[in-house]
Structure formats: structure tokens, C-alpha cells
């Protein structure tokens, strides 16, 4: 099954073998925290970067943490030879546009755009300041790159995570074998969420499943949209929709009432109440993004850094949350997974 868009993408660890968790515990990321002063830091010229995110929630926050830690490991340490200006749009697209215009006027050495709406706002605001996007699941749909993996502007490069859907669907059947109707709450204003809806509508019928999609324009609408799935869906799937991620607890409360298991695609959604998730490790995603940012700070043009995709998958589960949503996770599901009920989050 090909992706919805046929991309000639430079891949970072693309191998996915069914429902195989990579087995890399988040606690391993502690070794990647900013290091003490090094000779490399001392030789790096002082730089300034601007970072923006459409909203603050644990998944995007951990990506930002990975970017800063990764840059420190590459010789750019925040507070020494690196100045970091972070701004969140708090879920407001008008605010995102204002931040983008301000960043463009500030003319930092590089801008890091976390999430699709943020990347789109910044791309519209500047064609000269180097822009590195991250946490963008479909950069083609977002018009950041074309079908040949070429950036639509010379100042753009970045890292995406268009997750293959076949392993996700396999997880659906393992969590709830009789699932035929897949509920999907999404933000109509997010290009990545619309692209995923199209991909799900295309692929689910091949597995005897149908998509029940409910729009939620704001985070405040997520609970009502989830309740609209009552009697119409067998489980809920969500994949890094920022409105949903911001209101995960509200979705979980309704899903628990309705006995609808939530399958997500990030660790923190499971920690916040989902039954399971198959997705990339957020901190590691930030660390890989940092390598691209460091390339810009070292003097490369964004056009010299090829856009990349990272989709090595880790399986996260919560037997406790699954039980609250009316299902029991089998030993087969749990054996290769990180159990968030027993594995603490790395600080």
C-alpha cells in the first residue's frame, strides 16, 4: 500500500515490522540532555534561533526539549552560545500569524516550526529566514514540499513523520478484534488531519472497516465530537491533531463513559488516558530535527539539507486505561510495548 502521496523521501530508519515497538525506553533519552561545556561549544559562533508551536501539549513540548538537547550535544548550548526565543500560539491561528511576522522581522539565524499550522504560518511570513519544520505529518498536503521531496521555498527544510497506516490498523484489530467502525475526531483547519482522513477513507475499506469522522473546530469541541461517536464507532483513532491533543483528557472522559478504546500515535496520549499508541518517540524526533537546525547554524543553506521523514515506531500501552475503555490488552500486544503504567516518563 503506497502512501496517499507518493513521495521520494530520504528516510531515517524507515523499517517497520508489524507491531514492533523499538523497545527504546524514554529514560534512555536522559543521556541526550545538554552536556557540560565542551571545547566544541567554545568554538561555535553565537547564534539565535526562534521556536514556535501552535499550542503547548506534552508531545510538542518533548519535541522542543529534544531540539534544544540535540543542539547542545552539537555544540550550541542554550544560555551560552545559543539564544532561544520560544513562542506558543496557544491554539490560535491569528496568534500564529502574528508570531510568524514577528519572527520574520527579528531575522534569527534559524526558525524551528513545531506542527503543521505553525510551519504554514511561518512559510507565509518569510522566504528568506531559514525555516526548519518538525512534527509535520504530511508536508506535501501542507504545501511545504512537493511530490518529489523538494521544498516549495528555498528557505525551507524539515523532518516529518507520515506514519504508515497498515501497522496502525493491525493494532486496531489486536486491541479490539471485532472493530469495524473507526471513529476519528479531527480539526478541519489542520492540513495534516484532513490528509489523514483521506488516507483512512481510502485504506480502511480494504480491511472491511469504515471511517466515522467528526470535525472539532476547537479544543473545546472535542468532548462533544467524541460523544457524537456513541453507537457509531467501535474505537477511536487519533494522530497528532493538535486540537485533540490539547483536549485529550476531555476525549478520554467521554471514551471511558462509552467504552470506546482510544488508539493514538504518541506516548503522552497514552499517559493521559489512551489505551495504546504506535508512533515515533517525540524526544528523539526533536534530537533528529536538531541535526538539521545545526546544519543551518553551521552555514548550510536549507536547500542543501534534504527534507527527511522519520517513522521508526514505538508501541506504548496502558492496560489500566484500556480496561477503563472496555478492553483487555493481550500478552501479544504487551510483549513488545512500553507499558506506561509501569515505566516512568524521563524528566
mmCIF file with all atom_site columns, N, CA and C in Angstrom, residues 253-288:
data_model
loop_
_atom_site.group_PDB
_atom_site.id
_atom_site.type_symbol
_atom_site.label_atom_id
_atom_site.label_alt_id
_atom_site.label_comp_id
_atom_site.label_asym_id
_atom_site.label_entity_id
_atom_site.label_seq_id
_atom_site.pdbx_PDB_ins_code
_atom_site.Cartn_x
_atom_site.Cartn_y
_atom_site.Cartn_z
_atom_site.occupancy
_atom_site.B_iso_or_equiv
_atom_site.pdbx_formal_charge
_atom_site.auth_seq_id
_atom_site.auth_comp_id
_atom_site.auth_asym_id
_atom_site.auth_atom_id
_atom_site.pdbx_PDB_model_num
ATOM 1   N N  . UNK A 1 253 ? -12.353 11.187 29.009 1.00 0.00 ? 253 UNK A N  1
ATOM 2   C CA . UNK A 1 253 ? -13.501 11.105 29.920 1.00 0.00 ? 253 UNK A CA 1
ATOM 3   C C  . UNK A 1 253 ? -14.735 10.559 29.201 1.00 0.00 ? 253 UNK A C  1
ATOM 4   N N  . UNK A 1 254 ? -14.976 11.056 27.996 1.00 0.00 ? 254 UNK A N  1
ATOM 5   C CA . UNK A 1 254 ? -16.135 10.580 27.239 1.00 0.00 ? 254 UNK A CA 1
ATOM 6   C C  . UNK A 1 254 ? -15.917 9.150  26.770 1.00 0.00 ? 254 UNK A C  1
ATOM 7   N N  . UNK A 1 255 ? -14.719 8.843  26.289 1.00 0.00 ? 255 UNK A N  1
ATOM 8   C CA . UNK A 1 255 ? -14.431 7.490  25.805 1.00 0.00 ? 255 UNK A CA 1
ATOM 9   C C  . UNK A 1 255 ? -14.583 6.461  26.915 1.00 0.00 ? 255 UNK A C  1
ATOM 10  N N  . UNK A 1 256 ? -14.191 6.821  28.120 1.00 0.00 ? 256 UNK A N  1
ATOM 11  C CA . UNK A 1 256 ? -14.355 5.901  29.250 1.00 0.00 ? 256 UNK A CA 1
ATOM 12  C C  . UNK A 1 256 ? -15.833 5.635  29.530 1.00 0.00 ? 256 UNK A C  1
ATOM 13  N N  . UNK A 1 257 ? -16.646 6.674  29.432 1.00 0.00 ? 257 UNK A N  1
ATOM 14  C CA . UNK A 1 257 ? -18.090 6.514  29.654 1.00 0.00 ? 257 UNK A CA 1
ATOM 15  C C  . UNK A 1 257 ? -18.711 5.601  28.596 1.00 0.00 ? 257 UNK A C  1
ATOM 16  N N  . UNK A 1 258 ? -18.209 5.716  27.353 1.00 0.00 ? 258 UNK A N  1
ATOM 17  C CA . UNK A 1 258 ? -18.803 4.992  26.235 1.00 0.00 ? 258 UNK A CA 1
ATOM 18  C C  . UNK A 1 258 ? -18.135 3.649  25.960 1.00 0.00 ? 258 UNK A C  1
ATOM 19  N N  . UNK A 1 259 ? -17.116 3.290  26.735 1.00 0.00 ? 259 UNK A N  1
ATOM 20  C CA . UNK A 1 259 ? -16.347 2.059  26.483 1.00 0.00 ? 259 UNK A CA 1
ATOM 21  C C  . UNK A 1 259 ? -15.791 2.043  25.061 1.00 0.00 ? 259 UNK A C  1
ATOM 22  N N  . UNK A 1 260 ? -15.186 3.152  24.653 1.00 0.00 ? 260 UNK A N  1
ATOM 23  C CA . UNK A 1 260 ? -14.553 3.251  23.341 1.00 0.00 ? 260 UNK A CA 1
ATOM 24  C C  . UNK A 1 260 ? -13.041 3.359  23.528 1.00 0.00 ? 260 UNK A C  1
ATOM 25  N N  . UNK A 1 261 ? -12.279 2.334  23.211 1.00 0.00 ? 261 UNK A N  1
ATOM 26  C CA . UNK A 1 261 ? -10.821 2.426  23.353 1.00 0.00 ? 261 UNK A CA 1
ATOM 27  C C  . UNK A 1 261 ? -10.233 3.457  22.402 1.00 0.00 ? 261 UNK A C  1
ATOM 28  N N  . UNK A 1 262 ? -9.272  4.224  22.894 1.00 0.00 ? 262 UNK A N  1
ATOM 29  C CA . UNK A 1 262 ? -8.585  5.237  22.094 1.00 0.00 ? 262 UNK A CA 1
ATOM 30  C C  . UNK A 1 262 ? -7.224  4.706  21.676 1.00 0.00 ? 262 UNK A C  1
ATOM 31  N N  . UNK A 1 263 ? -6.967  4.696  20.377 1.00 0.00 ? 263 UNK A N  1
ATOM 32  C CA . UNK A 1 263 ? -5.658  4.361  19.831 1.00 0.00 ? 263 UNK A CA 1
ATOM 33  C C  . UNK A 1 263 ? -5.054  5.668  19.315 1.00 0.00 ? 263 UNK A C  1
ATOM 34  N N  . UNK A 1 264 ? -3.886  6.021  19.825 1.00 0.00 ? 264 UNK A N  1
ATOM 35  C CA . UNK A 1 264 ? -3.240  7.275  19.451 1.00 0.00 ? 264 UNK A CA 1
ATOM 36  C C  . UNK A 1 264 ? -1.925  6.981  18.736 1.00 0.00 ? 264 UNK A C  1
ATOM 37  N N  . UNK A 1 265 ? -1.092  8.010  18.591 1.00 0.00 ? 265 UNK A N  1
ATOM 38  C CA . UNK A 1 265 ? 0.186   7.807  17.908 1.00 0.00 ? 265 UNK A CA 1
ATOM 39  C C  . UNK A 1 265 ? 1.332   8.514  18.618 1.00 0.00 ? 265 UNK A C  1
ATOM 40  N N  . UNK A 1 266 ? 1.166   8.757  19.934 1.00 0.00 ? 266 UNK A N  1
ATOM 41  C CA . UNK A 1 266 ? 2.264   9.340  20.701 1.00 0.00 ? 266 UNK A CA 1
ATOM 42  C C  . UNK A 1 266 ? 2.184   8.855  22.136 1.00 0.00 ? 266 UNK A C  1
ATOM 43  N N  . UNK A 1 267 ? 3.318   8.817  22.791 1.00 0.00 ? 267 UNK A N  1
ATOM 44  C CA . UNK A 1 267 ? 3.431   8.322  24.153 1.00 0.00 ? 267 UNK A CA 1
ATOM 45  C C  . UNK A 1 267 ? 2.534   9.078  25.125 1.00 0.00 ? 267 UNK A C  1
ATOM 46  N N  . UNK A 1 268 ? 2.502   10.397 24.993 1.00 0.00 ? 268 UNK A N  1
ATOM 47  C CA . UNK A 1 268 ? 1.846   11.197 26.015 1.00 0.00 ? 268 UNK A CA 1
ATOM 48  C C  . UNK A 1 268 ? 0.329   11.062 25.981 1.00 0.00 ? 268 UNK A C  1
ATOM 49  N N  . UNK A 1 269 ? -0.236  10.752 24.827 1.00 0.00 ? 269 UNK A N  1
ATOM 50  C CA . UNK A 1 269 ? -1.670  10.489 24.782 1.00 0.00 ? 269 UNK A CA 1
ATOM 51  C C  . UNK A 1 269 ? -2.013  9.254  25.603 1.00 0.00 ? 269 UNK A C  1
ATOM 52  N N  . UNK A 1 270 ? -1.121  8.265  25.613 1.00 0.00 ? 270 UNK A N  1
ATOM 53  C CA . UNK A 1 270 ? -1.341  7.076  26.438 1.00 0.00 ? 270 UNK A CA 1
ATOM 54  C C  . UNK A 1 270 ? -1.189  7.427  27.910 1.00 0.00 ? 270 UNK A C  1
ATOM 55  N N  . UNK A 1 271 ? -0.204  8.211  28.234 1.00 0.00 ? 271 UNK A N  1
ATOM 56  C CA . UNK A 1 271 ? -0.040  8.613  29.629 1.00 0.00 ? 271 UNK A CA 1
ATOM 57  C C  . UNK A 1 271 ? -1.232  9.445  30.114 1.00 0.00 ? 271 UNK A C  1
ATOM 58  N N  . UNK A 1 272 ? -1.903  10.101 29.184 1.00 0.00 ? 272 UNK A N  1
ATOM 59  C CA . UNK A 1 272 ? -3.032  10.964 29.543 1.00 0.00 ? 272 UNK A CA 1
ATOM 60  C C  . UNK A 1 272 ? -4.381  10.255 29.409 1.00 0.00 ? 272 UNK A C  1
ATOM 61  N N  . UNK A 1 273 ? -4.371  8.958  29.021 1.00 0.00 ? 273 UNK A N  1
ATOM 62  C CA . UNK A 1 273 ? -5.630  8.236  29.061 1.00 0.00 ? 273 UNK A CA 1
ATOM 63  C C  . UNK A 1 273 ? -5.935  7.305  27.914 1.00 0.00 ? 273 UNK A C  1
ATOM 64  N N  . UNK A 1 274 ? -5.202  7.355  26.789 1.00 0.00 ? 274 UNK A N  1
ATOM 65  C CA . UNK A 1 274 ? -5.460  6.441  25.681 1.00 0.00 ? 274 UNK A CA 1
ATOM 66  C C  . UNK A 1 274 ? -5.040  5.022  26.047 1.00 0.00 ? 274 UNK A C  1
ATOM 67  N N  . UNK A 1 275 ? -5.612  4.053  25.351 1.00 0.00 ? 275 UNK A N  1
ATOM 68  C CA . UNK A 1 275 ? -5.294  2.657  25.629 1.00 0.00 ? 275 UNK A CA 1
ATOM 69  C C  . UNK A 1 275 ? -3.936  2.250  25.065 1.00 0.00 ? 275 UNK A C  1
ATOM 70  N N  . UNK A 1 276 ? -3.603  2.765  23.880 1.00 0.00 ? 276 UNK A N  1
ATOM 71  C CA . UNK A 1 276 ? -2.352  2.379  23.223 1.00 0.00 ? 276 UNK A CA 1
ATOM 72  C C  . UNK A 1 276 ? -1.997  3.422  22.175 1.00 0.00 ? 276 UNK A C  1
ATOM 73  N N  . UNK A 1 277 ? -0.748  3.412  21.753 1.00 0.00 ? 277 UNK A N  1
ATOM 74  C CA . UNK A 1 277 ? -0.301  4.310  20.688 1.00 0.00 ? 277 UNK A CA 1
ATOM 75  C C  . UNK A 1 277 ? 0.883   3.696  19.981 1.00 0.00 ? 277 UNK A C  1
ATOM 76  N N  . UNK A 1 278 ? 0.928   3.873  18.683 1.00 0.00 ? 278 UNK A N  1
ATOM 77  C CA . UNK A 1 278 ? 2.045   3.419  17.863 1.00 0.00 ? 278 UNK A CA 1
ATOM 78  C C  . UNK A 1 278 ? 2.570   4.639  17.126 1.00 0.00 ? 278 UNK A C  1
ATOM 79  N N  . UNK A 1 279 ? 3.746   5.102  17.511 1.00 0.00 ? 279 UNK A N  1
ATOM 80  C CA . UNK A 1 279 ? 4.253   6.318  16.894 1.00 0.00 ? 279 UNK A CA 1
ATOM 81  C C  . UNK A 1 279 ? 5.728   6.528  17.162 1.00 0.00 ? 279 UNK A C  1
ATOM 82  N N  . UNK A 1 280 ? 6.238   7.650  16.664 1.00 0.00 ? 280 UNK A N  1
ATOM 83  C CA . UNK A 1 280 ? 7.646   7.963  16.867 1.00 0.00 ? 280 UNK A CA 1
ATOM 84  C C  . UNK A 1 280 ? 7.850   8.493  18.278 1.00 0.00 ? 280 UNK A C  1
ATOM 85  N N  . UNK A 1 281 ? 9.084   8.342  18.762 1.00 0.00 ? 281 UNK A N  1
ATOM 86  C CA . UNK A 1 281 ? 9.461   8.868  20.062 1.00 0.00 ? 281 UNK A CA 1
ATOM 87  C C  . UNK A 1 281 ? 9.672   10.377 19.927 1.00 0.00 ? 281 UNK A C  1
ATOM 88  N N  . UNK A 1 282 ? 8.896   11.174 20.649 1.00 0.00 ? 282 UNK A N  1
ATOM 89  C CA . UNK A 1 282 ? 8.899   12.618 20.466 1.00 0.00 ? 282 UNK A CA 1
ATOM 90  C C  . UNK A 1 282 ? 10.257  13.260 20.749 1.00 0.00 ? 282 UNK A C  1
ATOM 91  N N  . UNK A 1 283 ? 10.884  12.867 21.841 1.00 0.00 ? 283 UNK A N  1
ATOM 92  C CA . UNK A 1 283 ? 12.187  13.441 22.187 1.00 0.00 ? 283 UNK A CA 1
ATOM 93  C C  . UNK A 1 283 ? 13.201  13.134 21.086 1.00 0.00 ? 283 UNK A C  1
ATOM 94  N N  . UNK A 1 284 ? 13.233  11.897 20.634 1.00 0.00 ? 284 UNK A N  1
ATOM 95  C CA . UNK A 1 284 ? 14.156  11.518 19.565 1.00 0.00 ? 284 UNK A CA 1
ATOM 96  C C  . UNK A 1 284 ? 13.865  12.304 18.288 1.00 0.00 ? 284 UNK A C  1
ATOM 97  N N  . UNK A 1 285 ? 12.588  12.568 18.041 1.00 0.00 ? 285 UNK A N  1
ATOM 98  C CA . UNK A 1 285 ? 12.197  13.348 16.872 1.00 0.00 ? 285 UNK A CA 1
ATOM 99  C C  . UNK A 1 285 ? 12.834  14.737 16.947 1.00 0.00 ? 285 UNK A C  1
ATOM 100 N N  . UNK A 1 286 ? 12.815  15.313 18.140 1.00 0.00 ? 286 UNK A N  1
ATOM 101 C CA . UNK A 1 286 ? 13.449  16.610 18.329 1.00 0.00 ? 286 UNK A CA 1
ATOM 102 C C  . UNK A 1 286 ? 14.950  16.559 18.150 1.00 0.00 ? 286 UNK A C  1
ATOM 103 N N  . UNK A 1 287 ? 15.573  15.486 18.633 1.00 0.00 ? 287 UNK A N  1
ATOM 104 C CA . UNK A 1 287 ? 17.025  15.342 18.503 1.00 0.00 ? 287 UNK A CA 1
ATOM 105 C C  . UNK A 1 287 ? 17.439  15.264 17.035 1.00 0.00 ? 287 UNK A C  1
ATOM 106 N N  . UNK A 1 288 ? 16.679  14.516 16.237 1.00 0.00 ? 288 UNK A N  1
ATOM 107 C CA . UNK A 1 288 ? 16.990  14.418 14.809 1.00 0.00 ? 288 UNK A CA 1
ATOM 108 C C  . UNK A 1 288 ? 16.753  15.764 14.126 1.00 0.00 ? 288 UNK A C  1
#
